[in-house]
Structures are given as C-alpha cells and as structure tokens.
C-alpha positions as MATLAB code, in Angstrom:
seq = 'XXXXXXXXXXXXXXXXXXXXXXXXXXXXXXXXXXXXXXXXXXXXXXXXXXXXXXXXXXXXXXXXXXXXXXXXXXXXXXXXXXXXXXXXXXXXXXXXXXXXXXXXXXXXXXXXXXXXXXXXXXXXXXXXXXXXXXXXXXXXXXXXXXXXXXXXXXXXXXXXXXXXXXXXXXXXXXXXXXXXXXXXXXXXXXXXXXXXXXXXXXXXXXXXXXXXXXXXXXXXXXXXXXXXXXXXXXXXXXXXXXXXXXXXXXXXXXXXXXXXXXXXXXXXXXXXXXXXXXXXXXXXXXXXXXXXXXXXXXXXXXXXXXXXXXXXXXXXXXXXXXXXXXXXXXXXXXXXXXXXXXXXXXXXXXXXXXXXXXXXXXXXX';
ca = [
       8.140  -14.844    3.522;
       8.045  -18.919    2.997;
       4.705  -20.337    3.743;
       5.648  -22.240    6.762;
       5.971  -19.050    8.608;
       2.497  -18.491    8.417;
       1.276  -20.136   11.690;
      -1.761  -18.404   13.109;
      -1.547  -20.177   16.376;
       1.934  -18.148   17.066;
       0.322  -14.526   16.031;
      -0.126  -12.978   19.520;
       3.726  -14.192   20.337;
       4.969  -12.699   16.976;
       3.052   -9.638   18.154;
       4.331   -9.143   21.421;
       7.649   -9.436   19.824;
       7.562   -6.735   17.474;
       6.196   -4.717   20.274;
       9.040   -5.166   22.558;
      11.383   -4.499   19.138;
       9.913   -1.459   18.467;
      10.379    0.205   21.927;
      13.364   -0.954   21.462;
      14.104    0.941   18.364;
      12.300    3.773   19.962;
      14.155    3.292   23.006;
      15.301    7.400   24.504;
      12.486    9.303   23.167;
       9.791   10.244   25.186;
       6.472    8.468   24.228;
       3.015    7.529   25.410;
       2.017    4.380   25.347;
       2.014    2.484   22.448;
      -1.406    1.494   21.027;
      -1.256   -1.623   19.235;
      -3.478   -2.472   16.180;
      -3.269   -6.610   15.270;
      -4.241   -8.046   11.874;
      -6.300  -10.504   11.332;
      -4.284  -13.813   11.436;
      -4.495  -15.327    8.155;
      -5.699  -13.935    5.036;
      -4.479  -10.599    5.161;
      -2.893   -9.432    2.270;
      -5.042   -8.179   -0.494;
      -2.173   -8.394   -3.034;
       0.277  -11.380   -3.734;
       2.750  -12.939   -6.091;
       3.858  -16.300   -7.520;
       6.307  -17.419   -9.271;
       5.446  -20.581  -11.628;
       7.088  -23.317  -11.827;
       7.269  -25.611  -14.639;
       8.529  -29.361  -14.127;
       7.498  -31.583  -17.293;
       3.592  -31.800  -17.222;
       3.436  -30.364  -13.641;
       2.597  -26.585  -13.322;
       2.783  -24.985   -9.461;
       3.411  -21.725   -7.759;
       6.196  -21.229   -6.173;
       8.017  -18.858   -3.159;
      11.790  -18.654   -2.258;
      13.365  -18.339    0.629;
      16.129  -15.483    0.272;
      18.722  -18.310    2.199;
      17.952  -20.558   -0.737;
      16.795  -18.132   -3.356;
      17.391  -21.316   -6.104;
      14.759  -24.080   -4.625;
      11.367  -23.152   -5.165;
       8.782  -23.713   -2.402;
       5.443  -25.420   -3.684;
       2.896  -23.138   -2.335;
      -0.238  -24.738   -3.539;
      -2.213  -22.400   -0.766;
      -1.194  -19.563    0.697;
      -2.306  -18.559    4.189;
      -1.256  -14.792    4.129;
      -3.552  -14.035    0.846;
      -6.928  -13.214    0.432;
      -9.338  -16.260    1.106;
     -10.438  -15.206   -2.645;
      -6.811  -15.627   -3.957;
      -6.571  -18.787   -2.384;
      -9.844  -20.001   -4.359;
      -8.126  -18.357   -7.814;
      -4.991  -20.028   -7.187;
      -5.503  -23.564   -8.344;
      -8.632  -22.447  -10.502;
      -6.113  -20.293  -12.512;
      -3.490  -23.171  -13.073;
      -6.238  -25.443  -14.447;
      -7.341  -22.608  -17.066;
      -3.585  -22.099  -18.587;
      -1.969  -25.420  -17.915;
      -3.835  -27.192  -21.262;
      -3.527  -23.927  -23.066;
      -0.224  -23.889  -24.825;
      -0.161  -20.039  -25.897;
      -1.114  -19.193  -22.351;
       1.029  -21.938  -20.330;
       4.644  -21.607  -22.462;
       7.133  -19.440  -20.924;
       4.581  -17.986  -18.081;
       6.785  -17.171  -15.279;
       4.920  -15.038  -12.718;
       1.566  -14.347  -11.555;
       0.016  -11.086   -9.491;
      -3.365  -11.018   -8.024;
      -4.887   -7.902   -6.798;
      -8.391   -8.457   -4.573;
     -10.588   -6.238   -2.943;
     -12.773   -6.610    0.000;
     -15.777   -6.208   -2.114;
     -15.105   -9.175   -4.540;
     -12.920   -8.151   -7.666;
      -9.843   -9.634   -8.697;
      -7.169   -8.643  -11.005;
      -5.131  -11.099  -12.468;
      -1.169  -10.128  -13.940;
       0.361  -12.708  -16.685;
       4.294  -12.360  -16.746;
       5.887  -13.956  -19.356;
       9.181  -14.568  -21.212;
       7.686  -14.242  -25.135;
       5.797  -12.042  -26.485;
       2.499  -11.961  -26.338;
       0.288  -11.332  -29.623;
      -3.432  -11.462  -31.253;
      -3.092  -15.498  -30.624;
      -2.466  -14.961  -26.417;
      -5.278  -12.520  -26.609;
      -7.442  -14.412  -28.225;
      -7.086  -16.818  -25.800;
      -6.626  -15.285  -22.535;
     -10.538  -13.937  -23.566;
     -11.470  -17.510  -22.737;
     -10.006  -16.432  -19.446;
     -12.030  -13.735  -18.891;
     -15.188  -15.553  -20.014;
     -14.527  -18.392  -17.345;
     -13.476  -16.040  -14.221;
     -16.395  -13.029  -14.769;
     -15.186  -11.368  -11.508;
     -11.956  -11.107  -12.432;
     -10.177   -8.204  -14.801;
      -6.991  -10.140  -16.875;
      -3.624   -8.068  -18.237;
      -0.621   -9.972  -19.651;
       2.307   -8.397  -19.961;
       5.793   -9.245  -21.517;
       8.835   -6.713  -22.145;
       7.175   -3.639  -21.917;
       4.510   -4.874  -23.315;
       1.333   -4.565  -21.946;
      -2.354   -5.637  -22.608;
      -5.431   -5.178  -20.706;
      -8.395   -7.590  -21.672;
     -11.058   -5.510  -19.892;
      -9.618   -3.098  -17.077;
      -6.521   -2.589  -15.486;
      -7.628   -1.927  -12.206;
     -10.329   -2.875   -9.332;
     -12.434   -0.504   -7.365;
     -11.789   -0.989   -3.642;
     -14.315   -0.065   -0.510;
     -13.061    0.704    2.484;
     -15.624    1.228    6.082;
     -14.184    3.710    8.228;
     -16.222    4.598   11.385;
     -19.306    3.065    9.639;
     -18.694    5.067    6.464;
     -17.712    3.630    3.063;
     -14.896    5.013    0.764;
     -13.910    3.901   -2.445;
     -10.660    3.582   -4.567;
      -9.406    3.068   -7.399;
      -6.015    0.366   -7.492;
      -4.341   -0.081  -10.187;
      -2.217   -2.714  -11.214;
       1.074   -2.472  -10.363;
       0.611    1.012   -8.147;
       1.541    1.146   -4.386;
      -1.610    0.284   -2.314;
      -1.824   -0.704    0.833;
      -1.612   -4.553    1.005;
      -3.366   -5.493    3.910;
      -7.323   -4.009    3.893;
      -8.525   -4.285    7.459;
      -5.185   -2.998    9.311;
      -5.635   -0.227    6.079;
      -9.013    0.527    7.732;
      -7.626    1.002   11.664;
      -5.321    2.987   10.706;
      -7.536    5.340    8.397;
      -9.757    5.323   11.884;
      -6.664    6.477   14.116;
      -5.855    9.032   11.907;
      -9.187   10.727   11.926;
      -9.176    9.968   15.815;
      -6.056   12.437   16.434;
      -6.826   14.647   14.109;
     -10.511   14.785   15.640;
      -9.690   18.420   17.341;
      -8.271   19.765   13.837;
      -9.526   22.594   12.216;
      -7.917   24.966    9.390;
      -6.098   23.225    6.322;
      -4.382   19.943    6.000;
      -1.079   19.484    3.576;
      -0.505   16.214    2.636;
       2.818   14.863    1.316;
       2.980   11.636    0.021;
      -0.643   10.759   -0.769;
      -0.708    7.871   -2.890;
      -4.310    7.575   -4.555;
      -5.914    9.495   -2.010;
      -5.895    6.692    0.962;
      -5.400    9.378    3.742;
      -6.680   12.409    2.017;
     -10.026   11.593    1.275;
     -11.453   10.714    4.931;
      -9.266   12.966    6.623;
     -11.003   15.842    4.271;
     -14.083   16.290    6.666;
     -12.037   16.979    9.041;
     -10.382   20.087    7.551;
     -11.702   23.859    5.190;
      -8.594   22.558    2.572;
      -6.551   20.083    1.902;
      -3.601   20.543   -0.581;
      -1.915   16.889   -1.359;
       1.114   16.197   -3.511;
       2.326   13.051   -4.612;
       4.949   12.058   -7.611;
       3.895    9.170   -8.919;
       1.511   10.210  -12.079;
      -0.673    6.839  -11.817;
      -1.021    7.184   -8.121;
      -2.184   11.280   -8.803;
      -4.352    9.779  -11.545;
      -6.486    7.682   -9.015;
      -6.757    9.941   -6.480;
      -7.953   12.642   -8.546;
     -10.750   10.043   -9.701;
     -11.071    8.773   -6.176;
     -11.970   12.209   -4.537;
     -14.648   12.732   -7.303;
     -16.073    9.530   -6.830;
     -16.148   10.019   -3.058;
     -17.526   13.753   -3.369;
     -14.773   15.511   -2.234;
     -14.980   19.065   -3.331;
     -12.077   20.618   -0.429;
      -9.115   18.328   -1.962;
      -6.562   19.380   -4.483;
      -3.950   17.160   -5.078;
      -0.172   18.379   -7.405;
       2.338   16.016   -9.028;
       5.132   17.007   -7.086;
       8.772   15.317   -5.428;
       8.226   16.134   -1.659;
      11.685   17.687   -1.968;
      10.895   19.949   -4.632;
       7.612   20.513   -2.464;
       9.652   21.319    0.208;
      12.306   23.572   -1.131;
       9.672   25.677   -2.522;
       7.797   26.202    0.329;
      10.595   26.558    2.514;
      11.546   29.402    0.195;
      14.640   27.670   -1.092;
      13.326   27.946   -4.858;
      10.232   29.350   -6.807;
       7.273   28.469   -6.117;
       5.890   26.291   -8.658;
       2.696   27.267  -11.156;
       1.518   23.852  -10.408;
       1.425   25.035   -6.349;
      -0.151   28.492   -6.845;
      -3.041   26.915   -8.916;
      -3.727   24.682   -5.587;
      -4.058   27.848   -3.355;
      -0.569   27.031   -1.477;
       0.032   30.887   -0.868;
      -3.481   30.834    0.658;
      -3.254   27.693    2.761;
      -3.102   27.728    6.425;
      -2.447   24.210    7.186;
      -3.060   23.402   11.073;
      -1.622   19.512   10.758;
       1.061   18.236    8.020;
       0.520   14.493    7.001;
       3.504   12.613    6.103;
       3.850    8.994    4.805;
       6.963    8.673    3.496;
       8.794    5.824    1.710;
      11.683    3.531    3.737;
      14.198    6.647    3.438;
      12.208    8.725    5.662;
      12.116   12.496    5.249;
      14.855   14.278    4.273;
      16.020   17.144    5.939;
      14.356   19.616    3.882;
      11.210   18.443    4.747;
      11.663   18.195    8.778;
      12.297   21.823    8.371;
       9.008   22.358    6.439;
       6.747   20.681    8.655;
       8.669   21.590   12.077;
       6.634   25.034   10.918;
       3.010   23.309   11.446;
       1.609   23.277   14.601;
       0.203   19.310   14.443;
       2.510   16.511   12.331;
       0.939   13.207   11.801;
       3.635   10.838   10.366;
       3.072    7.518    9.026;
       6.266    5.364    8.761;
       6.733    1.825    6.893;
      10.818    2.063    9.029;
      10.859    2.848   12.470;
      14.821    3.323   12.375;
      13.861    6.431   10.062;
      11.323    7.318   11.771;
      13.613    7.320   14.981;
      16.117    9.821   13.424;
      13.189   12.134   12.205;
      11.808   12.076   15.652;
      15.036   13.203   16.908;
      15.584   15.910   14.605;
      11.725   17.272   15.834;
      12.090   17.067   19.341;
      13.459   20.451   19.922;
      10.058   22.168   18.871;
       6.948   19.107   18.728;
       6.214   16.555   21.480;
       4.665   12.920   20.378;
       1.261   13.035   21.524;
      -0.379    9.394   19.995;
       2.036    6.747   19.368;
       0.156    3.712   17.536;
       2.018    0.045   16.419;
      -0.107   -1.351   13.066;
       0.758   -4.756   11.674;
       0.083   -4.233    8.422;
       2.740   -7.034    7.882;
       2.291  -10.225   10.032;
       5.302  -13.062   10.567;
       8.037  -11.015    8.721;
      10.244   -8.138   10.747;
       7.959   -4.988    8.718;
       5.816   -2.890   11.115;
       3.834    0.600   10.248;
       4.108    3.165   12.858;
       2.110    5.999   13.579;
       2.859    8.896   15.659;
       1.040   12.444   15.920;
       3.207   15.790   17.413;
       1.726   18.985   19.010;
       3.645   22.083   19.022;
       5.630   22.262   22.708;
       4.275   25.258   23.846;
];
C-alpha cells in the first residue's frame, strides 16, 4: 500500500466498494444480510514496516509501490500505523542516524504497538551484529523506556530486553490479554480485532457443549469464546504461536482450554479416522469431546477437503476467512448439510483489496 492511498475522507466510498465486491464474490449462495464492521480511518494497524533508505547524509523510510518496486516512496509519516508509530518514526531515525554501528548497512525496520502503550522495535541489517551493536543499541533502550529493541542479521538474533509486548484487548467491557511476539502472526489491526472477537461470542451466544478450535494462533479466539463452552480443545502448528497461547490462557485464567501442536490436516485425518489418533490428541480429551460449534480461521488456502469433511460433522461452524474466493468454494462444498446463519464483512484492512469475512452455519435440519 503507498501512502497516498491513505485518504480518510474516501473511507466510507472504499467501504461501500468492498461491500458490493464481496456480494459479488459471494454472488449464488444463499445469505443473510451482510453486517458490516468499519475500521477506524487512520491509524489502524498495530504493526508496520519500513524499509530505510540511505542517500549520502540523508536517512528516511521508505514504501514501494509493486508497479515500481525500484523507487522508494519517502514516507516520513504514515497514516495507516499506530498514532504511537508515527511518534517513533522520526524519533528512531534521529537515535541511529549519528550512530555509525547502528546506522551502517540498516535496511529495514518493524514496529509492533499495542493499545496499551508498548512498542517493539525490529533492526534488520546487512552485517553482523556483535558486542559493539549491542552495546550501543542499549543506549537505545535507555532513550525509548517504553519500547523493547531486537536486532537481527542472518539468523542472527538478539533481544536487548524482551522479544515481545503484552497486548489488552476490551471485549463486551471485559479485558483480555496477549502475548505478541515478534515476528508471529497477530492480528494487525486492534479495534476491528476487538468487533470481531464481539461477533463471535454474539453467534455463539446460544452454544453450549465443547468448542474445537483449528487454527488458533496465540489464543485470540479461544480464550473469550471459552466462557461460552464446558471444553475447548485448540490446535495450532506454529510452536511460537502454541507457546503464547498456552501463556495467554494462564494469564487470562482459563482453566477449560487445551491447546495441541498440530497441522489441521493431520488434525483432521485423525479425527476423521483416516490415521491414528495422535498421543498428543488423547492427552487433550479428544475421544471425550463433544464439540457443539467448530471454529475455523484458516490461512489464504482455505480448508482443504479433509477438513470440510471433519467439521460438516458439527452441528454449528463458525469460519473466519482472510479470502473470500476460498471461502466461496468451502461454502459450496457445505451447503448440502449447514445453512449460513450470520454473515459479517470486517475491514481489518482499509484502502487495499483484503477483507476478513465471517460467517456462522447451523445444521439444516
């Protein structure tokens, strides 16, 4: 996204039009109306990263626009961040452009905000970093005492005082909290993050019995949605992501929530009976699980088709989709035995083509 697409006075257009291109998408299948969550329209994204641009003494960030991917974009400001990125941007560049060690060969820079204040700050460079970066990215740290600082070089990786930030999140006048860590899929934008976690608990409201959970992450879904439920079993592949939410359902006080390291297509072929079931599964309780609803939030490949046969067996499917083509061909496959009940637009993404869906199917009866 180049920074003159940001433009806050066209966000209800932009909105209507990814509306109209959705239903388009959706266009044959038989849907209730479309409930439509909007972001805020400018600083939005939690998450974002520069490029840096050297040119003699000057130092800038810079974005590229994939029609010109060689001429950098001075983005001095960027309207789609965090208003507390924004304030780190230029605050950054005057800590590391006089510092030699911390200014040569510096290509990139990720920050990583919460809504609650902390920052974490990603150094990407082309050299190797050593005792004398360290030494002085602690300066760094010493100057920007809300902030956590990693640098990182290939494969090499060091953390000057944390490598993650500790998000809150109010849903329905309740706080959660989560652990992000750097590099680790979270969702970018905080307070469309929040409406959704709300719509999920509002169609689930009338759930009882277990929940399975495929896909978790760190535990976004799973931990609200556990009040709503006696069990719920998650799995999730990613060993960072299983990491956090393990830590982020103790810190929440979640006794009811397991979650296993597991593919969802090795979660699936076991359960569908297609191979044994693994140790890792029977230690969660699957054989005793009696899940009522099946949460899915799969990646831009949707599900494959060992998984539509796996949840096509629970009554109540709530599906959360980053690809509505995807989620088009899944919906097709389900048709024959669940009906969409709650069909809900999110704009987690604002000015660019990306749009969350989510829908929730009921057994037809």
């Amino acid at each position: 996204m180049r920074p003159d697409q940001i433009q806050p006075e066209q966000y209800d257009v932009q909105l209507s039009e990814k509306q109209a291109e959705l239903n388009r998408v959706m266009d044959g299948l038989t849907l209730p109306e479309m409930e439509v969550f909007a972001s805020k329209a400018s600083h939005y994204r939690m998450r974002a990263e520069f490029r840096i641009w050297h040119d003699g003494d000057d130092l800038f960030y810079a974005m590229f626009d994939s029609a010109d991917p060689r001429t950098p974009i001075r983005t001095d400001q960027f309207l789609a961040a965090s208003e507390q990125i924004n304030q780190l941007m230029p605050a950054l560049l005057d800590a590391v452009r006089d510092v030699p060690v911390l200014r040569h060969k510096l290509f990139q820079v990720d920050f990583l905000t919460t809504t609650t204040g902390e920052a974490l700050i990603s150094l990407l460079y082309h050299k190797p970093i050593d005792e004398e970066w360290h030494s002085a990215a602690k300066t760094l740290y010493k100057d920007f005492p809300a902030c956590h600082f990693i640098g990182r070089s290939r494969k090499k990786k060091q953390v000057l005082s944390r490598d993650f930030v500790m998000e809150t999140l109010t849903v329905n006048g309740q706080k959660f909290h989560y652990q992000q860590v750097e590099n680790s899929f979270t969702q970018p934008n905080a307070g469309i993050n929040e409406k959704m976690l709300e719509w999920a608990l509002d169609v689930t409201r009338h759930a009882s019995g277990d929940l399975l959970e495929m896909y978790c992450g760190n535990g976004n879904f799973s931990i609200p949605l556990a009040r709503h439920f006696d069990r719920v079993v998650a799995t999730e592949i990613s060993k960072v992501s299983v990491n956090s939410a393990q830590l982020n359902i103790a810190i929440n006080g979640m006794d009811n929530v397991q979650v296993v390291k597991m593919a969802s297509e090795d979660v699936s072929a076991a359960l569908n009976g297609d191979a044994e079931l693994p140790k890792s599964l029977q230690q969660a309780g699957v054989k005793e699980l009696s899940p009522s609803v099946v949460l899915v939030d799969p990646p831009r490949a949707g599900l494959d088709d060992a998984t539509v046969e796996l949840i096509r067996k629970v009554d109540g499917i709530l599906y959360i989709s980053c690809n509505p083509l995807t989620l088009k061909a899944n919906l097709d496959a389900l048709s024959s035995t669940h009906k969409v009940v709650r069909y809900a637009m999110f704009d987690q993404f604002p000015y660019t083509h990306h749009v969350e869906t989510g829908v929730y199917l009921q057994r037809i009866v």
